Short mmCIF file of C-alpha atoms and ligand atoms in Angstrom, two decimals:
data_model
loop_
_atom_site.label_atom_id
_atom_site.label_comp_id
_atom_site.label_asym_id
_atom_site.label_seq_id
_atom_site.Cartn_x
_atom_site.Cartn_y
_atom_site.Cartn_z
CA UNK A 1 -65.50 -14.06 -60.35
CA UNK A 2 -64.10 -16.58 -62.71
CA UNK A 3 -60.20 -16.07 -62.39
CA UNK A 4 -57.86 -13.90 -60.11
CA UNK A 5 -54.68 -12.97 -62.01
CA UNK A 6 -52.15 -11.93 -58.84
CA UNK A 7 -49.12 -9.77 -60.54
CA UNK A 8 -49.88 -7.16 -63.58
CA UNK A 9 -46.22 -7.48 -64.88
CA UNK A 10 -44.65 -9.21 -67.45
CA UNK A 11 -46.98 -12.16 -67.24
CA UNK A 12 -49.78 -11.13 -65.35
CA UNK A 13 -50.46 -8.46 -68.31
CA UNK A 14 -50.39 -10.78 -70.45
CA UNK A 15 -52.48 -13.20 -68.70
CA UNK A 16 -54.91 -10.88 -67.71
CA UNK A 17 -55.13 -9.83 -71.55
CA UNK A 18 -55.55 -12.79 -72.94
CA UNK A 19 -58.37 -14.24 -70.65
CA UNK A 20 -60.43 -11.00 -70.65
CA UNK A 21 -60.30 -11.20 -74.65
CA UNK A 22 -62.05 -14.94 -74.03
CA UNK A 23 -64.82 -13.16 -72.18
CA UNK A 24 -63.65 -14.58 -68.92
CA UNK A 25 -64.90 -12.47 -65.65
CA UNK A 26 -61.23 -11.48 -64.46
CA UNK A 27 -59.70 -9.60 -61.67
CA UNK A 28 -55.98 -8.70 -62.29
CA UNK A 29 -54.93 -7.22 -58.92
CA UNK A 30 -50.91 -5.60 -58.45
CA UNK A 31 -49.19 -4.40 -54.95
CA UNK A 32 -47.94 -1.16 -57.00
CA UNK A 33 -48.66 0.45 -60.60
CA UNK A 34 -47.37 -1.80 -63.14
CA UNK A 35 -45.34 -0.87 -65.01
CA UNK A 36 -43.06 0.25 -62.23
CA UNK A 37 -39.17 -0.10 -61.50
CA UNK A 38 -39.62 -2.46 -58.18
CA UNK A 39 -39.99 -6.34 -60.14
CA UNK A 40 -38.23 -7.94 -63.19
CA UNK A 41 -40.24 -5.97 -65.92
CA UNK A 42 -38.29 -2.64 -66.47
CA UNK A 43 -35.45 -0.83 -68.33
CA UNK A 44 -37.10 -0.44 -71.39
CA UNK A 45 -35.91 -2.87 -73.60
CA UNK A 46 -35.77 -7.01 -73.40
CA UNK A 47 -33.81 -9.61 -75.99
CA UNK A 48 -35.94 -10.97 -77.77
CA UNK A 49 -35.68 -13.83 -80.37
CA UNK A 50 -36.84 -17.10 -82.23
CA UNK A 51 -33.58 -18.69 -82.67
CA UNK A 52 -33.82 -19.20 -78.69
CA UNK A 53 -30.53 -19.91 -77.12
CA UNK A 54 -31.48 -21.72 -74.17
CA UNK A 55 -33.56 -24.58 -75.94
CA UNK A 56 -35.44 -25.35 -79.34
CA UNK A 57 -38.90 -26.09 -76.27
CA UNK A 58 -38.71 -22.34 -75.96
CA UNK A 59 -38.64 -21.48 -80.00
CA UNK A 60 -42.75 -21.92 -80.52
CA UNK A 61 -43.06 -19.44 -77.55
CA UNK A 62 -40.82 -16.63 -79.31
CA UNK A 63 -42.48 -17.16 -82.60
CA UNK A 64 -46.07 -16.84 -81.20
CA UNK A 65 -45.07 -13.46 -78.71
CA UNK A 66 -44.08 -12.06 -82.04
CA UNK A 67 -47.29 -12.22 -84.08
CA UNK A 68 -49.02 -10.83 -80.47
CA UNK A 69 -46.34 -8.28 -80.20
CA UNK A 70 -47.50 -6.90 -83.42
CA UNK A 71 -51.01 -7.76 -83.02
CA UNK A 72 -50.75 -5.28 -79.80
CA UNK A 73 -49.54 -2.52 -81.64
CA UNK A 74 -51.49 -2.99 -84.36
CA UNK A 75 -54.62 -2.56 -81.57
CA UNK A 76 -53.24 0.08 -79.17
CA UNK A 77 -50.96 2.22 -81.24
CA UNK A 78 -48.00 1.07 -78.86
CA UNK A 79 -44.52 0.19 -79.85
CA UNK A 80 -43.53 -2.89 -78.62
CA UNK A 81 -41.32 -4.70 -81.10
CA UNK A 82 -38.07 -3.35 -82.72
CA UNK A 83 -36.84 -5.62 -85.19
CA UNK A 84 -33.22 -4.29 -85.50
CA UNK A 85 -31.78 -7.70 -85.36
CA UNK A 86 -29.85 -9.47 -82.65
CA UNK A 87 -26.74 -10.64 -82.61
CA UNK A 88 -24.85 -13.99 -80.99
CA UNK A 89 -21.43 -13.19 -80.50
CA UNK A 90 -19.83 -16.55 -80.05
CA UNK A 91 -16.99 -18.79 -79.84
CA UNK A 92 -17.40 -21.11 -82.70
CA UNK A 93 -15.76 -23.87 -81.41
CA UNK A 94 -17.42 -23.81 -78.24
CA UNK A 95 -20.71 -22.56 -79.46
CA UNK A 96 -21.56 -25.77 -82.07
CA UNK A 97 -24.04 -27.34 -80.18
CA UNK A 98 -26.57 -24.35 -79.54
CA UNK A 99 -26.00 -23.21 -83.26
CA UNK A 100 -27.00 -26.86 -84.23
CA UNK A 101 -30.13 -26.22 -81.80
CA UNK A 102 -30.76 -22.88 -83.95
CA UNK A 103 -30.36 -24.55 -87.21
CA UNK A 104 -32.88 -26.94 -86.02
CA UNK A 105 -35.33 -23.98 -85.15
CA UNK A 106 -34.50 -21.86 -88.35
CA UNK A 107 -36.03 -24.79 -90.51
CA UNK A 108 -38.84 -25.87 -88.25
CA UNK A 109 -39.98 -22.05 -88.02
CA UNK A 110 -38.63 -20.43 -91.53
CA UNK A 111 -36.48 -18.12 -89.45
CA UNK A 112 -33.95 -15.97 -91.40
CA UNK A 113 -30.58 -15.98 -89.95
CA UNK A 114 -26.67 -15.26 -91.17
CA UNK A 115 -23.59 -16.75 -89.97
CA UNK A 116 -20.63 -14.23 -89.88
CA UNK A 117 -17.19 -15.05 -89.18
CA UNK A 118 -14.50 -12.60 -87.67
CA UNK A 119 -13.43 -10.38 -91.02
CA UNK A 120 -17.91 -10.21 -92.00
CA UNK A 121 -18.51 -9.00 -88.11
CA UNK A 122 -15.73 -6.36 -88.86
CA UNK A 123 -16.94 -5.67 -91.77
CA UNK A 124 -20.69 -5.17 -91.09
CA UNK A 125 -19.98 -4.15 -86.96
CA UNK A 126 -17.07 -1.93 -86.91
CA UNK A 127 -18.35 -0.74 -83.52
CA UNK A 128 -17.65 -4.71 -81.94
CA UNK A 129 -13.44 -5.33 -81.31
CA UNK A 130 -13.66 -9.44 -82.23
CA UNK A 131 -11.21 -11.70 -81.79
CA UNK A 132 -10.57 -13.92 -84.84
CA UNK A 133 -12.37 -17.03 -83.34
CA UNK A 134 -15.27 -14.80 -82.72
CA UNK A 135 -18.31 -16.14 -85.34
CA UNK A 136 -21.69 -13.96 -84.99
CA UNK A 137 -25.21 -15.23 -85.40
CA UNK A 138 -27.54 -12.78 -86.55
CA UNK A 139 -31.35 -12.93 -86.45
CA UNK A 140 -32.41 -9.94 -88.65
CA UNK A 141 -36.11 -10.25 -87.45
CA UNK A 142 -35.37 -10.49 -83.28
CA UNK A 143 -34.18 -7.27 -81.77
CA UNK A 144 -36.27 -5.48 -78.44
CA UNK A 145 -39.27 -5.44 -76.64
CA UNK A 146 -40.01 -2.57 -74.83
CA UNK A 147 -40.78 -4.06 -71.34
CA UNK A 148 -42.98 -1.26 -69.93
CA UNK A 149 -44.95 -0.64 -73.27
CA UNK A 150 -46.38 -4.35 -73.87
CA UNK A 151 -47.28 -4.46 -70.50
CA UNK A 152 -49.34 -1.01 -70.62
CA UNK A 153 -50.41 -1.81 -73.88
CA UNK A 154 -52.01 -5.33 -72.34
CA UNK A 155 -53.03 -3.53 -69.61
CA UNK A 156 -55.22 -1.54 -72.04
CA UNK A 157 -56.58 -4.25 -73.67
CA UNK A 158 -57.46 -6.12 -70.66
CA UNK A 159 -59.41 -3.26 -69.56
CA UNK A 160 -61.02 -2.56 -72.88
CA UNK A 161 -62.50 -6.26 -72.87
CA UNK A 162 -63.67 -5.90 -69.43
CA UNK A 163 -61.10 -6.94 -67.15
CA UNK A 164 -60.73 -5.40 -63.44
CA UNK A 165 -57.44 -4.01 -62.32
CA UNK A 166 -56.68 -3.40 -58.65
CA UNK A 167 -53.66 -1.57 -58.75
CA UNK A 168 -51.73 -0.59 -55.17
CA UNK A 169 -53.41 -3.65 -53.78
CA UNK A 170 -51.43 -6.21 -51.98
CA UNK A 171 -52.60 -10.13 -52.34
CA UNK A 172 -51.86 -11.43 -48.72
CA UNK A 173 -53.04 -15.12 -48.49
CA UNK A 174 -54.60 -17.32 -51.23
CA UNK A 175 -56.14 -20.33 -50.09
CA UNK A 176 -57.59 -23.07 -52.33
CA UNK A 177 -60.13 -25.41 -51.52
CA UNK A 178 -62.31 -27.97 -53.83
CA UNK A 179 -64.77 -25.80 -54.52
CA UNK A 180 -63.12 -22.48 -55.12
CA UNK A 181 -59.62 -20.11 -54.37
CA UNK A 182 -60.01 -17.23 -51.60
CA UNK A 183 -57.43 -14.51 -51.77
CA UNK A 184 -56.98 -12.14 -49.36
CA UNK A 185 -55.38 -8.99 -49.62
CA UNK A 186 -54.73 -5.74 -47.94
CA UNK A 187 -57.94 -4.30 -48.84
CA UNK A 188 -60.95 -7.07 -49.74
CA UNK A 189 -61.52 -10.83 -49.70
CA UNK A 190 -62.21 -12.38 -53.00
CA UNK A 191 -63.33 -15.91 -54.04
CA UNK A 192 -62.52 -17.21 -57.71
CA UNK A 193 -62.99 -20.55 -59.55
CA UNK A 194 -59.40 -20.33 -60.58
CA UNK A 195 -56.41 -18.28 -59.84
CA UNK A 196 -52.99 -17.73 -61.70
CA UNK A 197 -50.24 -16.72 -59.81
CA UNK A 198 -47.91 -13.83 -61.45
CA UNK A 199 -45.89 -12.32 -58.94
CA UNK A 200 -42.74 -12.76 -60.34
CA UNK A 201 -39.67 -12.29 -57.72
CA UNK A 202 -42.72 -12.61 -54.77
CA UNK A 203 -43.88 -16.02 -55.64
CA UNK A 204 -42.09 -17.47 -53.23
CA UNK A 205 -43.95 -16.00 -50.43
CA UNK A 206 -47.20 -16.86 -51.48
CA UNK A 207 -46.31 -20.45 -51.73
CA UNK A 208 -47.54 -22.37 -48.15
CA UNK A 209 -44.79 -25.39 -49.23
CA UNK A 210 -41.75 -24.85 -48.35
CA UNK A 211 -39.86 -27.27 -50.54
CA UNK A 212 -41.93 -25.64 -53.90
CA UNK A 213 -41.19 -22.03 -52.40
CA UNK A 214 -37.56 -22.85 -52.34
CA UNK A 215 -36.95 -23.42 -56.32
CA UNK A 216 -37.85 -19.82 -56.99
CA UNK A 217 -34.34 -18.07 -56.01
CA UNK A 218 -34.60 -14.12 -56.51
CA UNK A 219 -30.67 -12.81 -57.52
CA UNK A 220 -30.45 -8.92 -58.21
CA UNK A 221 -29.28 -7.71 -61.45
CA UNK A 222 -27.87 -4.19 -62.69
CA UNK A 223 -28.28 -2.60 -65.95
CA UNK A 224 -25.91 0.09 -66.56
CA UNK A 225 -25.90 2.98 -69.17
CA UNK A 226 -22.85 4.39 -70.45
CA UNK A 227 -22.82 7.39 -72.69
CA UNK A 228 -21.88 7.09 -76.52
CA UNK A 229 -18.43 8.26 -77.81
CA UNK A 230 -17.87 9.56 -81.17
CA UNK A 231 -20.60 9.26 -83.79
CA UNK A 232 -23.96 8.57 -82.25
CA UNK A 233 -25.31 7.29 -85.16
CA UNK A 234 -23.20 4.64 -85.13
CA UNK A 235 -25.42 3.20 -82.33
CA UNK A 236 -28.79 3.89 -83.77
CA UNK A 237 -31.40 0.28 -83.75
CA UNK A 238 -30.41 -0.70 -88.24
CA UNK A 239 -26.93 0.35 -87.71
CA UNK A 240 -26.37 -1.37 -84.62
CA UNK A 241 -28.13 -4.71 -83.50
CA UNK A 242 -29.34 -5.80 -79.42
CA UNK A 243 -26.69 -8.70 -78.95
CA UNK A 244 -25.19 -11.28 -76.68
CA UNK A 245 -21.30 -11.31 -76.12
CA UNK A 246 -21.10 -14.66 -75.02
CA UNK A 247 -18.25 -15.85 -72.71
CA UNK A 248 -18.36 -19.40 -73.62
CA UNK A 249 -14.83 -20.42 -72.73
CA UNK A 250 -14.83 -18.11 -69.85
CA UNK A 251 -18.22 -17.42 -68.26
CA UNK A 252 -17.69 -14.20 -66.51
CA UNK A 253 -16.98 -12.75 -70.25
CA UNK A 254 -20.84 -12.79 -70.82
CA UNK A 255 -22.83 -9.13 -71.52
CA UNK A 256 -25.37 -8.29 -73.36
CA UNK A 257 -26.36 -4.66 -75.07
CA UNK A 258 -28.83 -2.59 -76.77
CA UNK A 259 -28.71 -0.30 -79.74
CA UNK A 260 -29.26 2.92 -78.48
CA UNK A 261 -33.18 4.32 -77.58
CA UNK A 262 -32.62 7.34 -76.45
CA UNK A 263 -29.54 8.56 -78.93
CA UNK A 264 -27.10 9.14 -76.51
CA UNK A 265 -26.42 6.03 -74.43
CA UNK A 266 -25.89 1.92 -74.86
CA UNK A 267 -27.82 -0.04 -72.00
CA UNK A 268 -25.28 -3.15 -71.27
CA UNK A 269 -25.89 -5.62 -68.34
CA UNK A 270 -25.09 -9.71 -67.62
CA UNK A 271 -26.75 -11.98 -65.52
CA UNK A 272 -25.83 -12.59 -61.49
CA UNK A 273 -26.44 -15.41 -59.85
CA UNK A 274 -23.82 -14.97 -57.30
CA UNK A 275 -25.86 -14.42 -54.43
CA UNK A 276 -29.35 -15.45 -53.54
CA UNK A 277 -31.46 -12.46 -52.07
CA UNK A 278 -33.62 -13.58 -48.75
CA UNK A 279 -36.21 -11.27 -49.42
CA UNK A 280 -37.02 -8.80 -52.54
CA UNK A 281 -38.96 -6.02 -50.44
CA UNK A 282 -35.22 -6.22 -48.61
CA UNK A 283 -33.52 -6.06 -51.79
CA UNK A 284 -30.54 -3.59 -52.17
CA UNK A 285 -31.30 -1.04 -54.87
CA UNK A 286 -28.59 1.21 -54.74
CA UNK A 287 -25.44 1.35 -57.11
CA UNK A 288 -22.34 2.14 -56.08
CA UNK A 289 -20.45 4.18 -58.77
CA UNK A 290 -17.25 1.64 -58.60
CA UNK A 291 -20.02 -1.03 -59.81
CA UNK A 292 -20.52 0.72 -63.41
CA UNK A 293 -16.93 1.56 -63.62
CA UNK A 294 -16.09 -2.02 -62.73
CA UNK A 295 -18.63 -3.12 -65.20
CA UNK A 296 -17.16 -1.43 -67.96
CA UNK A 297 -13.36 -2.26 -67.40
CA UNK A 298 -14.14 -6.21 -67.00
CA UNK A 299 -16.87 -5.95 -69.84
CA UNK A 300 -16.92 -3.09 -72.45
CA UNK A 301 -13.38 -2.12 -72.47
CA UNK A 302 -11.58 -3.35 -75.49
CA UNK A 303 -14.90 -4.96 -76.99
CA UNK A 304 -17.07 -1.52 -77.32
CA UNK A 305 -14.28 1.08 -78.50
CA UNK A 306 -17.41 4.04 -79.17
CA UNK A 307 -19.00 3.08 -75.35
CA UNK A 308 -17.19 5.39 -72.75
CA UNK A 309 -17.07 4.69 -69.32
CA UNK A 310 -19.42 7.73 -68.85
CA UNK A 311 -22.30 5.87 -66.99
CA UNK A 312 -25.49 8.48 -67.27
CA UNK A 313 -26.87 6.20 -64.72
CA UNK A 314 -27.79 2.24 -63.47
CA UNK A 315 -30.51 0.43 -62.31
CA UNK A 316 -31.21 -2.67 -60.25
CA UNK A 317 -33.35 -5.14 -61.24
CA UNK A 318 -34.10 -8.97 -60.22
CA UNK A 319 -34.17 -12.45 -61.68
CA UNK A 320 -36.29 -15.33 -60.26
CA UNK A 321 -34.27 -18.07 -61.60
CA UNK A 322 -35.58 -22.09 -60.68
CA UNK A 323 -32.76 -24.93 -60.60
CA UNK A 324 -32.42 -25.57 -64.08
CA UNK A 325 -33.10 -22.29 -65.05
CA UNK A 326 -36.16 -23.44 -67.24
CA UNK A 327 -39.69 -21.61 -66.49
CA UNK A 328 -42.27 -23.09 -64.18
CA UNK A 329 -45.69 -22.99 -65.65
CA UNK A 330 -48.26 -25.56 -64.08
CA UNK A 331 -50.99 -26.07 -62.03
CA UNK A 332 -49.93 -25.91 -58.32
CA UNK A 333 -49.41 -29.62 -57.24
CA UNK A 334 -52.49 -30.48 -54.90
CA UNK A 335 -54.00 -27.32 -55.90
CA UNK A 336 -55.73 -27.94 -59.37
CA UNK A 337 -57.50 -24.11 -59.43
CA UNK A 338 -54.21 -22.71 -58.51
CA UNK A 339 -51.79 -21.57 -61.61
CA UNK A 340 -48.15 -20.37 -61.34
CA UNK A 341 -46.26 -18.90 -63.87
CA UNK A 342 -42.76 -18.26 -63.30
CA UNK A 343 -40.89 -17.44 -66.38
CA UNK A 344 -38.05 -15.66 -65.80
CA UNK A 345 -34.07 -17.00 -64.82
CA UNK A 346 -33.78 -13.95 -66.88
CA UNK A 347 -34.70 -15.14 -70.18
CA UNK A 348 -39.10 -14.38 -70.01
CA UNK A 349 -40.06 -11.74 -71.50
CA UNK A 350 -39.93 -12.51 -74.74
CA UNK A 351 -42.12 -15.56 -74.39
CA UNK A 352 -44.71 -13.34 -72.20
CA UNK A 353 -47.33 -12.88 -74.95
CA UNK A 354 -47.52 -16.21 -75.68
CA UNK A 355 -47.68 -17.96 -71.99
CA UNK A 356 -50.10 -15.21 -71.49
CA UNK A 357 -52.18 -17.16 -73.94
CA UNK A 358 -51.45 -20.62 -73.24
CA UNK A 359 -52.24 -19.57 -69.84
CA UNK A 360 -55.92 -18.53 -70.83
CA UNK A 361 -56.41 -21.80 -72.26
CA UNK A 362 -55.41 -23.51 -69.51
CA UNK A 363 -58.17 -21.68 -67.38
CA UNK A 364 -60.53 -21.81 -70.25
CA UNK A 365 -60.38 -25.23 -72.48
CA UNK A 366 -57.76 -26.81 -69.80
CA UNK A 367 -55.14 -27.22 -72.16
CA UNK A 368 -53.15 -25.78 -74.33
CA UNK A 369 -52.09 -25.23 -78.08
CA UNK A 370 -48.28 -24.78 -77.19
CA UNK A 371 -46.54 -27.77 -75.29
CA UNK A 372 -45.45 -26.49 -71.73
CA UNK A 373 -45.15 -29.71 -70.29
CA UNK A 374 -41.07 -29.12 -70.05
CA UNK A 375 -42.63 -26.16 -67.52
CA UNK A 376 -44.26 -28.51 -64.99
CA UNK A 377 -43.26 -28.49 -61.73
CA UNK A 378 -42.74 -32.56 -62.09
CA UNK A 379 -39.29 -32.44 -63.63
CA UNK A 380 -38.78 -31.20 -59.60
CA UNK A 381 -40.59 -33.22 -57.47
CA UNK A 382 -40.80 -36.70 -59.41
C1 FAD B 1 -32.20 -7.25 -65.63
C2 FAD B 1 -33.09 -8.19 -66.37
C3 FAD B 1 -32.85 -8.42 -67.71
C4 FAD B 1 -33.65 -9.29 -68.43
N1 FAD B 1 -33.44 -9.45 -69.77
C5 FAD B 1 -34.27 -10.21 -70.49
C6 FAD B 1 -34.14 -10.24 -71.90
O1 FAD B 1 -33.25 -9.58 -72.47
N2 FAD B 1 -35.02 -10.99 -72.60
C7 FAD B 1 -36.01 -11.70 -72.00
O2 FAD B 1 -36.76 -12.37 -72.69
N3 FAD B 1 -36.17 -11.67 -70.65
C8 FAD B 1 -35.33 -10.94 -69.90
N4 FAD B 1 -35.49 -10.85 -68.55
C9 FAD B 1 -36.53 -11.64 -67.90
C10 FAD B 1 -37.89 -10.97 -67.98
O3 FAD B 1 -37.79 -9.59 -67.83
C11 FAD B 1 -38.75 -11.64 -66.95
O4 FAD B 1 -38.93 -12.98 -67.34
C12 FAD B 1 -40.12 -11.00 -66.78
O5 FAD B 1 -40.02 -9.63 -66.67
C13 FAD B 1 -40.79 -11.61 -65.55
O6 FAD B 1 -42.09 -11.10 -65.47
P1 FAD B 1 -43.05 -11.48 -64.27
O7 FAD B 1 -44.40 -11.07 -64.69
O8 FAD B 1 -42.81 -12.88 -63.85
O9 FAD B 1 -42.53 -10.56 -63.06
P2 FAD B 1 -42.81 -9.00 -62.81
O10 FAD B 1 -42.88 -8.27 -64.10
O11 FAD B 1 -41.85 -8.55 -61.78
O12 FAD B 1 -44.28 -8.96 -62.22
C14 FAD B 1 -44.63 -9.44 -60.96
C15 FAD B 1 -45.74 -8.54 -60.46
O13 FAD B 1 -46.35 -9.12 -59.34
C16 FAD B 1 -46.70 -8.10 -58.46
N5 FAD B 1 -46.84 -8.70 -57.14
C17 FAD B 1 -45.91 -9.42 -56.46
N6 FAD B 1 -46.42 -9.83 -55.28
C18 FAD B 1 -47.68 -9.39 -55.20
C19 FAD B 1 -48.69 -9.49 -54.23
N7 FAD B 1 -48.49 -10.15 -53.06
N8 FAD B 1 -49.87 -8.89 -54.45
C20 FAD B 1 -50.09 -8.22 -55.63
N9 FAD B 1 -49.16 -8.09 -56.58
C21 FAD B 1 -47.97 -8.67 -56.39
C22 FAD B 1 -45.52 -7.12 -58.56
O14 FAD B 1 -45.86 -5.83 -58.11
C23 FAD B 1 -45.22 -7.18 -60.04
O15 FAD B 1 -45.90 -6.15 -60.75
C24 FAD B 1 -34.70 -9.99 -67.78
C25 FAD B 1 -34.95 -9.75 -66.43
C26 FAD B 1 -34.16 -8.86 -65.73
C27 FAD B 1 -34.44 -8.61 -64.27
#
């Protein structure tokens, strides 16, 4: 065996993907069925963009997933990508700086965007209440990714270039020495020149050093879904656009939302990095009804005037999030046939097709085309 992917989600899809369409002998092995409800990878739709809020280091990443996105539908029938635009709903003031870093993008990349002010917003989004300092940044060509899609659509390809999948198999152990990686798991023992670690919000426990096992901090998140008053329409992915409300002077103000995919609801969440989870097989996945309702009145209320506080139903979800919230993508320190990719602190799967990629180079031509060195785990440990 040339290369053990460990985690078929998100990242291990794409990974696995990408190396089988090298011609690299590749086992992808997953504890459950991906795509499945227990990781980060589900809820059927994911932000994506190229105008990347958290850094320009991030924009080449977008870009690249795109072309793939449509490259794997164009080869599997699947719909990934919904370009129905997405929308920054900022304080201007406050906001300068990361519009400076999309400006910056926008050129590099030929992205299309529009600035709207307060009265355009109104004007084109009747369904948003803004404030008059509210300013909107709208990238026509970003929109959704359909989490559970691109990863059965990779999963397809994988297999249709030769790949293995083990699916309900558990990885136990992986030990690396010079000469090759062993991984254990519930049902075999496998040996590998190389092996790329995917597991998402499990990482952590298949790390044997403590102080690298500790950046990866797994936080649960819920995604709520709140029925549609008055027209539906009015919701539909043209008419309405996948957008950020962003609570730049106050924090706790920040949501994000979805046009509607199933005509009759919104799918609304934020990020919550309140409490560290010990474990994510311990992980509560329940949601109590006060949660959604809660949601709504400190969130929706006021802002979303056609979402009711109906919630059909919600769904918990986790983020692995490192320090600085950046990704980690690197070799292991010590352990040169040992990969990690951690992209997530929410903000991964839009750059999935594309570190899927760079991570087949790595394995293949040991290096890359896209810079990840803002990824390594140095920034950590220097
Ligand atoms: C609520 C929420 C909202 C998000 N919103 C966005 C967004 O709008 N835009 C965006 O770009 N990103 C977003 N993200 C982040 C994005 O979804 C993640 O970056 C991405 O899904 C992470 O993928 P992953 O492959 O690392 O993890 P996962 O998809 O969870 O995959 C890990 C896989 O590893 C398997 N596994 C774990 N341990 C083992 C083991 N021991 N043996 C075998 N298999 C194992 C698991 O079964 C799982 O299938 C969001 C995340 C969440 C949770």
């Amino acid at each position: 065996m040339d290369v053990i992917v460990v985690g078929l989600g998100a990242m291990g899809s794409a990974a696995v993907h990408q190396l089988a369409r090298r011609g690299v002998d590749v086992l992808g092995i997953d504890r459950h069925s991906p795509p499945h409800t227990f990781g980060s990878s589900h809820g059927e739709t994911r932000i994506t963009r190229r105008l990347t809020l958290e850094g320009a280091e991030y924009a080449p990443l977008a870009v690249r997933s795109h072309e793939w996105w449509r490259r794997i539908e164009a080869e599997t029938g699947a719909s990934v990508l919904t370009a129905c635009g997405v929308l920054n709903l900022a304080d201007h003031a406050a906001d300068a700086g990361a519009f400076a870093v999309h400006e910056r993008a926008a050129a590099a990349y030929d992205i299309d965007y529009e600035l709207l002010d307060a009265a355009a917003l109104r004007d084109r989004f009747p369904q948003f209440r803004v404030e008059d300092t509210r300013v909107g940044l709208l990238e026509p060509g970003g929109g959704f990714v359909r989490p559970e899609a691109a990863i059965s659509a990779q999963l397809e390809l994988a297999e249709r270039y030769g790949a293995q999948l083990h699916r309900g198999e558990r990885v136990l152990a992986v030990e690396a020495a010079a000469s090759a990686v062993t991984v254990r798991t519930d049902a075999a023992t496998y040996t590998a020149d190389q092996v790329v670690l995917c597991a998402g919000s499990w990482l952590a426990g298949l790390l044997d050093d403590p102080g690298l096992a500790r950046l990866f901090g797994v936080y649960r998140q819920v995604l709520h879904w709140f029925g549609i008053e008055g027209s539906r329409q009015d919701f539909t992915p043209g008419r309405f656009p996948t957008f950020i409300w962003d609570g730049v002077s106050r924090a706790d103000e920040y949501f994000y939302g979805f046009p509607s995919v199933d005509g009759a609801t919104v799918k609304v969440a934020t990020g919550q990095l309140d409490h560290r989870t010990p474990d994510p097989d311990t992980l509560d996945r329940t949601v109590a009804p006060d949660e959604a309702a809660g949601f709504h009145q400190a969130m929706i209320s006021g802002r979303l005037p056609g979402v009711s506080a109906r919630a059909t139903r919600s769904q918990v979800c986790m983020y692995t999030v490192t320090p600085d919230e950046a990704f980690v993508i690197d070799r292991l320190p010590g352990r040169e046939r040992v990969l990690v990719a951690s992209p997530c602190s929410g903000h991964g799967f839009k750059h999935s097709a594309a570190i899927g990629e760079a991570l087949a180079e790595l394995v293949t031509d040991g290096a890359t085309t896209l810079d990840l060195t803002p990824f390594a785990f140095g920034r950590f440990t220097r």
